[in-house]
Tab-separated table of C-alpha atoms and ligand atoms in Angstrom:
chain	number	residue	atom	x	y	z
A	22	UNK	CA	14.320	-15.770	183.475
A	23	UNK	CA	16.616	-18.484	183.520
A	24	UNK	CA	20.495	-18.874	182.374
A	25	UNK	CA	19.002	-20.205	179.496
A	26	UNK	CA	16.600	-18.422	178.540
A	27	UNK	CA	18.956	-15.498	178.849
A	28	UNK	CA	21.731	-16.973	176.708
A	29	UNK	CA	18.502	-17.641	173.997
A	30	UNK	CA	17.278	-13.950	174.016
A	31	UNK	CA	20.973	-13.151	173.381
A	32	UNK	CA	21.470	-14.301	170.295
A	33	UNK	CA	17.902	-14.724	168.351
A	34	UNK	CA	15.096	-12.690	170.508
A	35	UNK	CA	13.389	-11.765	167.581
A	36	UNK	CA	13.998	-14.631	164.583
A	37	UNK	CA	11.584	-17.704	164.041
A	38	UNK	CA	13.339	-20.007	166.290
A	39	UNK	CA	11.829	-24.211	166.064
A	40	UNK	CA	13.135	-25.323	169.503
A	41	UNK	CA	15.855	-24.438	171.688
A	42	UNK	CA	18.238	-26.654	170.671
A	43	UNK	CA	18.200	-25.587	167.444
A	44	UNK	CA	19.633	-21.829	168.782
A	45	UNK	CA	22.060	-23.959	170.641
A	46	UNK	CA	23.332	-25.472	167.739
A	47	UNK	CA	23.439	-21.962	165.873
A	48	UNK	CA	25.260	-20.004	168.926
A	49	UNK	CA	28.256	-23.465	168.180
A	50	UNK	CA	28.262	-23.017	164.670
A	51	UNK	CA	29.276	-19.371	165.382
A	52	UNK	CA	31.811	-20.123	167.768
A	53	UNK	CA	33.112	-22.740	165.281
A	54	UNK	CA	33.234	-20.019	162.369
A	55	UNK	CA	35.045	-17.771	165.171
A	56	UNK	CA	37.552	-21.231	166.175
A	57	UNK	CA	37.866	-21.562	162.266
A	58	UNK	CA	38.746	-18.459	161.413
A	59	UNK	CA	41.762	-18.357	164.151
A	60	UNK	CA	42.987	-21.349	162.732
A	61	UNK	CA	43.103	-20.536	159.515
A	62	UNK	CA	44.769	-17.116	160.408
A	63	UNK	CA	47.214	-18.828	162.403
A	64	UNK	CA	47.726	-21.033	159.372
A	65	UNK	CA	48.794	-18.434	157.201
A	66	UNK	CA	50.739	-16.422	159.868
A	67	UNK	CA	52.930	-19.485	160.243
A	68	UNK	CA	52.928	-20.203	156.277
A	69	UNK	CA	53.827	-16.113	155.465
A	70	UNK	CA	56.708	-16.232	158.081
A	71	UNK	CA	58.671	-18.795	156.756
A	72	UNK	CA	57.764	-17.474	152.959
A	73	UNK	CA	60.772	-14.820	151.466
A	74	UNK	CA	58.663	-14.013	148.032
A	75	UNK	CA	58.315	-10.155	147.486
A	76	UNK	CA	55.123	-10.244	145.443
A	77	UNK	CA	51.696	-10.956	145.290
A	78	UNK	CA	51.757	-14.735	145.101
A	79	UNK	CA	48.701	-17.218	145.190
A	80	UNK	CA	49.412	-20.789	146.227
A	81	UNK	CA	46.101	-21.464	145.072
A	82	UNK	CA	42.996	-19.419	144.107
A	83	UNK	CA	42.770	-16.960	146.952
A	84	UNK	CA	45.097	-18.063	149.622
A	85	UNK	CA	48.251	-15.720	149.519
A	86	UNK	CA	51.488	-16.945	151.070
A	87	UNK	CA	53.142	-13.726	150.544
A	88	UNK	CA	51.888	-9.975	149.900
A	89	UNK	CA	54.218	-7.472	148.456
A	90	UNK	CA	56.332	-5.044	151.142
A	91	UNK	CA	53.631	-2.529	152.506
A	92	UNK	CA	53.764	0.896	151.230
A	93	UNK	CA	55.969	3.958	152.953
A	94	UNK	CA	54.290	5.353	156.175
A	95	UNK	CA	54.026	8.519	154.600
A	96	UNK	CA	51.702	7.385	151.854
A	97	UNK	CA	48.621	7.071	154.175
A	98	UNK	CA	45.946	6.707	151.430
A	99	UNK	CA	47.712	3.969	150.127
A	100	UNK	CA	48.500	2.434	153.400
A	101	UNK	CA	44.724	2.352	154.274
A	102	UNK	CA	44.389	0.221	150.865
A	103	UNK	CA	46.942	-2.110	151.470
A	104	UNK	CA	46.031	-2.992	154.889
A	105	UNK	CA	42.275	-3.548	153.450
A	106	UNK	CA	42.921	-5.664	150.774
A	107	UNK	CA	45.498	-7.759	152.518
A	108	UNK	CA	43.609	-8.197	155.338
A	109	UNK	CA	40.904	-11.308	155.796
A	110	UNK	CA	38.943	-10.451	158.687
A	111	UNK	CA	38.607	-7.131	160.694
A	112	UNK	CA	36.987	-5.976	164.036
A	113	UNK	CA	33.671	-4.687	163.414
A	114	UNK	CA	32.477	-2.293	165.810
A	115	UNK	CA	28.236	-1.732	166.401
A	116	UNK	CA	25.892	-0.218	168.903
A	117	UNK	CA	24.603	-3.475	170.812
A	118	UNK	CA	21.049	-4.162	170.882
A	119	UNK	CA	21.381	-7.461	172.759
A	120	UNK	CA	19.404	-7.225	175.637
A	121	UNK	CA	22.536	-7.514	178.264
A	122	UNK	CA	24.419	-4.886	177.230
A	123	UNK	CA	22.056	-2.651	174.650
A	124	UNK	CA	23.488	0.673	174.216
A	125	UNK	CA	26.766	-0.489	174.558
A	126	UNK	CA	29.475	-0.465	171.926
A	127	UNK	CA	30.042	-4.144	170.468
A	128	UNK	CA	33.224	-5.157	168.702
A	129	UNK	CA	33.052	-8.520	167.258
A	130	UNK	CA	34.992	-10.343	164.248
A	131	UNK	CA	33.979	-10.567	160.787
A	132	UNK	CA	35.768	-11.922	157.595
A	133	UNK	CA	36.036	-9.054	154.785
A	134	UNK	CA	37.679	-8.829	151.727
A	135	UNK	CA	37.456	-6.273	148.957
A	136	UNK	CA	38.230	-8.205	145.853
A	137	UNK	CA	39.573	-11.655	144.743
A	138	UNK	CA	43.834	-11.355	145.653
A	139	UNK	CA	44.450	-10.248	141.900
A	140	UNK	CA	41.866	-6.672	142.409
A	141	UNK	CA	41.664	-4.414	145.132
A	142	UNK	CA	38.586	-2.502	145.084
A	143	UNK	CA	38.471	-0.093	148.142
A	144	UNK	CA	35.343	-1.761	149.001
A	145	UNK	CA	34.996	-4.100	152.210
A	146	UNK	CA	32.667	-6.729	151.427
A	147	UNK	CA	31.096	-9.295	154.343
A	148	UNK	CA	29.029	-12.751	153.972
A	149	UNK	CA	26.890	-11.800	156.964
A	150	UNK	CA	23.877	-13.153	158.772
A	151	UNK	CA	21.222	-11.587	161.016
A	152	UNK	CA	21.726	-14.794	163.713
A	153	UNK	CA	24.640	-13.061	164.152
A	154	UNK	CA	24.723	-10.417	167.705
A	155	UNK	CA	26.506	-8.022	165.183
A	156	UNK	CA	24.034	-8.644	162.045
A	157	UNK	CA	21.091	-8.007	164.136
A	158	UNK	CA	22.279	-5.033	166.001
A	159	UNK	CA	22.619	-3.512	162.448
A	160	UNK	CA	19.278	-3.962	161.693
A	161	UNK	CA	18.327	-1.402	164.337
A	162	UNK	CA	21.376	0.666	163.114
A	163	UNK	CA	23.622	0.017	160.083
A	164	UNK	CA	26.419	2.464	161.101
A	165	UNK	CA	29.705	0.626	161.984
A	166	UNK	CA	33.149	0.697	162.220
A	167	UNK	CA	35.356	-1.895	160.748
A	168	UNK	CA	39.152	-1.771	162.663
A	169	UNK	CA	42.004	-3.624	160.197
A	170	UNK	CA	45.273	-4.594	161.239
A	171	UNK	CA	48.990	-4.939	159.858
A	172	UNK	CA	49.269	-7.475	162.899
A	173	UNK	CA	47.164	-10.176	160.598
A	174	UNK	CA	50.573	-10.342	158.206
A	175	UNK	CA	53.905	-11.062	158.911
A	176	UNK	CA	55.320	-7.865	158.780
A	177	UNK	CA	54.856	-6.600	162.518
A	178	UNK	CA	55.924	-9.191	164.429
A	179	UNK	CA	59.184	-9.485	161.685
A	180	UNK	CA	59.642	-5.666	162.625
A	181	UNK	CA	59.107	-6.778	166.658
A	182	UNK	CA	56.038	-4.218	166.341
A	183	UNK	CA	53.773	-4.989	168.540
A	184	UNK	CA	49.775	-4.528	167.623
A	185	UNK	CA	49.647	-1.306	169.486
A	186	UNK	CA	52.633	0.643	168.356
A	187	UNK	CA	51.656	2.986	165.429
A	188	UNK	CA	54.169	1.806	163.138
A	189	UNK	CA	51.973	-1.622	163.016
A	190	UNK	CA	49.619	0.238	160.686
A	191	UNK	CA	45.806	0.458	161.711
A	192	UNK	CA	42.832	1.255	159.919
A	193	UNK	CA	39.511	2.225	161.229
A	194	UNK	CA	36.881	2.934	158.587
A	195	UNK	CA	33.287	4.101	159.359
A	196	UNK	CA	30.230	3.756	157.380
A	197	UNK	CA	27.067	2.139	156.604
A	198	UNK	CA	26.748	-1.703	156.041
A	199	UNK	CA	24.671	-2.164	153.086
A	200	UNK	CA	22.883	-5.384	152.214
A	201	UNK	CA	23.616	-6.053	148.464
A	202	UNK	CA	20.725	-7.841	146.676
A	203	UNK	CA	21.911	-11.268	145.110
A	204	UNK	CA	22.115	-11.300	141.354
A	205	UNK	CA	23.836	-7.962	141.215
A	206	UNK	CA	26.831	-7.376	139.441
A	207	UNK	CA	28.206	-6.119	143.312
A	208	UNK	CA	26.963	-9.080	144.863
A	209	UNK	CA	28.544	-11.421	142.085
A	210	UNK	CA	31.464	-9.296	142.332
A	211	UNK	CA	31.687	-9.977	146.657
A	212	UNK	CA	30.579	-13.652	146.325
A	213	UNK	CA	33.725	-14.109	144.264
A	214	UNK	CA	35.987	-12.118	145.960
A	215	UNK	CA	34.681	-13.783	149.362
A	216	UNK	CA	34.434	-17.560	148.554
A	217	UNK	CA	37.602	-17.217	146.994
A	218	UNK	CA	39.457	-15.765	149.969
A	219	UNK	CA	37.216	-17.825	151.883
A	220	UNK	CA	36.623	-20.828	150.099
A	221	UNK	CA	34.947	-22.300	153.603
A	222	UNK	CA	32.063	-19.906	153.328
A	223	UNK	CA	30.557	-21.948	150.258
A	224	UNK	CA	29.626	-24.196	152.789
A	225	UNK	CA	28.214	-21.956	155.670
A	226	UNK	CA	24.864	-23.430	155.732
A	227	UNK	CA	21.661	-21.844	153.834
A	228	UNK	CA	19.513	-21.848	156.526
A	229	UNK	CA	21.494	-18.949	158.487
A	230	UNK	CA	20.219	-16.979	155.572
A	231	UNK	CA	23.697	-15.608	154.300
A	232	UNK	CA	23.674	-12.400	152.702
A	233	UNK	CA	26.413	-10.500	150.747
A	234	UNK	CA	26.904	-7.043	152.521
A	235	UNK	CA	29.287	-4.018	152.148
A	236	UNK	CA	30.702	-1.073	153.832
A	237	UNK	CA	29.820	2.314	152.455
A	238	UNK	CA	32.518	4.269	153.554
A	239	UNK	CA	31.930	7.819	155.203
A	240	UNK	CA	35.393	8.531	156.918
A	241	UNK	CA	38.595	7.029	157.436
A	242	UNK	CA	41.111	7.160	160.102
A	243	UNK	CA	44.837	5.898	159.538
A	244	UNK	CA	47.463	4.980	162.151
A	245	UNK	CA	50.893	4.229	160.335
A	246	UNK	CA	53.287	6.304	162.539
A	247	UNK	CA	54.260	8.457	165.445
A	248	UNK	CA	52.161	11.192	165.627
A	249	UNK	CA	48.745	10.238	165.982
A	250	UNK	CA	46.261	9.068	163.176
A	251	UNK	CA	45.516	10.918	160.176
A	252	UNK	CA	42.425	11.294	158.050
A	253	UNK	CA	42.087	9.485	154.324
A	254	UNK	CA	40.220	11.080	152.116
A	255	UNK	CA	37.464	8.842	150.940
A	256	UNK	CA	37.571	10.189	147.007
A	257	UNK	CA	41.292	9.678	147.184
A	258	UNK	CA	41.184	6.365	149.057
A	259	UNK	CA	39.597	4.915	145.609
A	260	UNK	CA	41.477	6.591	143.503
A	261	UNK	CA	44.746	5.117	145.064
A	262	UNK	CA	46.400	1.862	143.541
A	263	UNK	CA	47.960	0.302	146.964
A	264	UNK	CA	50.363	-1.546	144.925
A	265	UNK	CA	51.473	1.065	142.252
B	22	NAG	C1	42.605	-12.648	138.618
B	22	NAG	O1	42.709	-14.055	138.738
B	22	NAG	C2	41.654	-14.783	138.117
B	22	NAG	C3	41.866	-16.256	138.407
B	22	NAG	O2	42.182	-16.477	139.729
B	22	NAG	C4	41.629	-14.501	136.637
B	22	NAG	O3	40.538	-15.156	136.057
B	22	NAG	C5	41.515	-12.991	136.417
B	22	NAG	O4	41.614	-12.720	135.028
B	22	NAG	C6	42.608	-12.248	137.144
B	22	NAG	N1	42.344	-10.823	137.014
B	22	NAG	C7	43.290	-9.926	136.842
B	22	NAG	C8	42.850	-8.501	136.788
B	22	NAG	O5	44.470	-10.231	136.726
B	23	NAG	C1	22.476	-15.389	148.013
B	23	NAG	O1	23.510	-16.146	147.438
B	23	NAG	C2	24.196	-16.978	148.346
B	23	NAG	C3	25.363	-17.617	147.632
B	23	NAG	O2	24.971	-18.215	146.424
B	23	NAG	C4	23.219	-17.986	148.936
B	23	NAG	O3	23.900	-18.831	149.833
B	23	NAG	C5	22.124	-17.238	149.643
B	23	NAG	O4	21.177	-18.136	150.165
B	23	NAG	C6	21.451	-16.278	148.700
B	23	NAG	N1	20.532	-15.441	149.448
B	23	NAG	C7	19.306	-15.199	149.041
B	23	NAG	C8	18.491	-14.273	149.913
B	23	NAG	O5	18.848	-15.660	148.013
C-alpha cells in the first residue's frame, strides 16, 4: 500500500469516493474547519479579555463578548452547565476504527453548543459528518465522551489557572451520540442554536452530508477544585439553571 493510499483508507475506507483528489480536497476542508475554528476561538479569547461586562452580552446574534462570572466551585451541577453552554467546541473522545490505530482511543475536536446564547438546554448538540475519522468511528460505536473546558473563556488565564489545575473547571460527559432526524422540533431546535453560535456552518458544504447530532448523556464527571472530580447527577444536571 502506498503513503497514499494509506492516508485515503484513513479518512473514507468505506464512503462512495469519485477520485482521489476529491478525498484530498475533503481531508483540507477538515483541516480548514479545524484552522477556522482556532481562529475564531482565538478571536474571541482576545475580544473577552479586553471586555469588563458582567452579563450575558451578544455583540451580535450568537457571538458573546462576555459571559456572566462562573458559578461557586461548590455548586458542581451548576458548574457542569455553565461550562457547557459557554463553551463552543469540546474534545470528543471515540474508540478509533481507522485502520492505523483501530482500537485505540481517539480524541478529536468538535463544535457543540446546547442552545442559542439566550437558552441553555443541558443538551450538547453537534453539526457532524461521517467523512469525519470521529463521525465514522461512531458508526461502529456511538458511545463517546465529550471533555469541556473553562480554558476556552477568559476566566483561567485572568485567574493565572492553567488548563490543568482543577480550579480551571473541567467537564467530561459520557453518552451516546444520537443522529437527530431533520424536520424535528430537536433538530430545528440544534440547527438554530448551532448556526447561530456558528454562523460559518451554514456554509459547510452539502455534499459532506451534514447531520444534526446530540449527546445523550449517561454520566457526568466534574473537576472544579482540589480534591478530585465529583459526579453530577444527570436528573439534577437538567434541572439546574447555570445562571440562577
Ligand atoms: C433569544 O434571542 C432571540 C433572538 O436572538 C429571541 O428571538 C428569543 O426570543 C430570545 N429568547 C429568550 C428566551 O430570551
Ligand atoms: C439537514 O439540514 C441541514 C441544514 O438545513 C442540511 O444542510 C442537510 O443537508 C440536511 N440533511 C439531510 C439528510 O437532509
Amino acid at each position: 500500500m502506498t503513503k497514499g493510499e494509506a492516508f485515503h483508507s484513513l479518512l473514507e475506507p468505506d464512503l462512495p469516493v469519485k477520485t482521489r483528489r476529491r478525498s484530498t480536497g475533503c481531508q483540507f476542508f477538515i483541516m480548514g474547519i479545524a484552522t477556522a475554528l482556532s481562529l475564531a476561538s482565538l478571536a474571541l479569547a482576545v475580544y473577552q479579555a479586553t471586555s469588563t461586562h458582567q452579563s450575558v452580552h451578544a455583540i451580535s446574534e450568537g457571538v458573546v463578548s462576555a459571559w456572566p462570572t462562573p458559578p461557586p466551585h461548590e455548586q458542581v451541577t451548576k458548574v457542569a452547565r455553565y461550562v457547557v453552554h459557554t463553551s463552543a467546541w469540546a474534545s470528543i473522545a471515540t474508540i478509533s476504527t481507522a485502520l492505523p490505530i483501530q482500537g485505540f482511543p481517539f480524541a478529536n475536536i468538535i463544535s457543540v453548543c446546547d442552545g442559542p446564547v439566550n437558552k441553555s438546554s443541558g443538551i450538547p448538540y453537534m453539526y457532524m459528518t461521517r467523512f469525519d475519522l470521529s463521525g465514522k468511528d461512531l458508526l461502529s460505536n456511538d458511545k463517546a465522551t465529550l471533555s469541556f473546558s473553562e480554558a476556552q473563556s477568559d476566566y483561567c488565564s485572568k485567574e493565572d489557572f492553567d488548563p490543568e489545575d482543577p480550579r480551571c473547571a473541567r467537564v467530561l460527559l459520557t453518552g451516546h451520540i444520537i443522529e437527530l432526524k431533520n424536520g424535528t422540533t430537536e433538530a430545528n431546535f440544534a440547527q438554530n442554536a448551532l448556526f447561530s453560535r456558528h454562523p460559518i456552518m451554514k456554509s459547510w458544504p452539502s455534499d459532506h452530508h451534514f447531520f444534526f447530532a446530540k449527546m445523550d448523556i449517561v454520566h457526568i464527571y466534574v473537576l472544579d477544585y482540589f480534591g478530585g472530580p465529583s459526579e453530577v447527577n444527570v436528573d439534577e444536571y437538567f434541572k439546574t439553571d447555570p445562571f440562577a
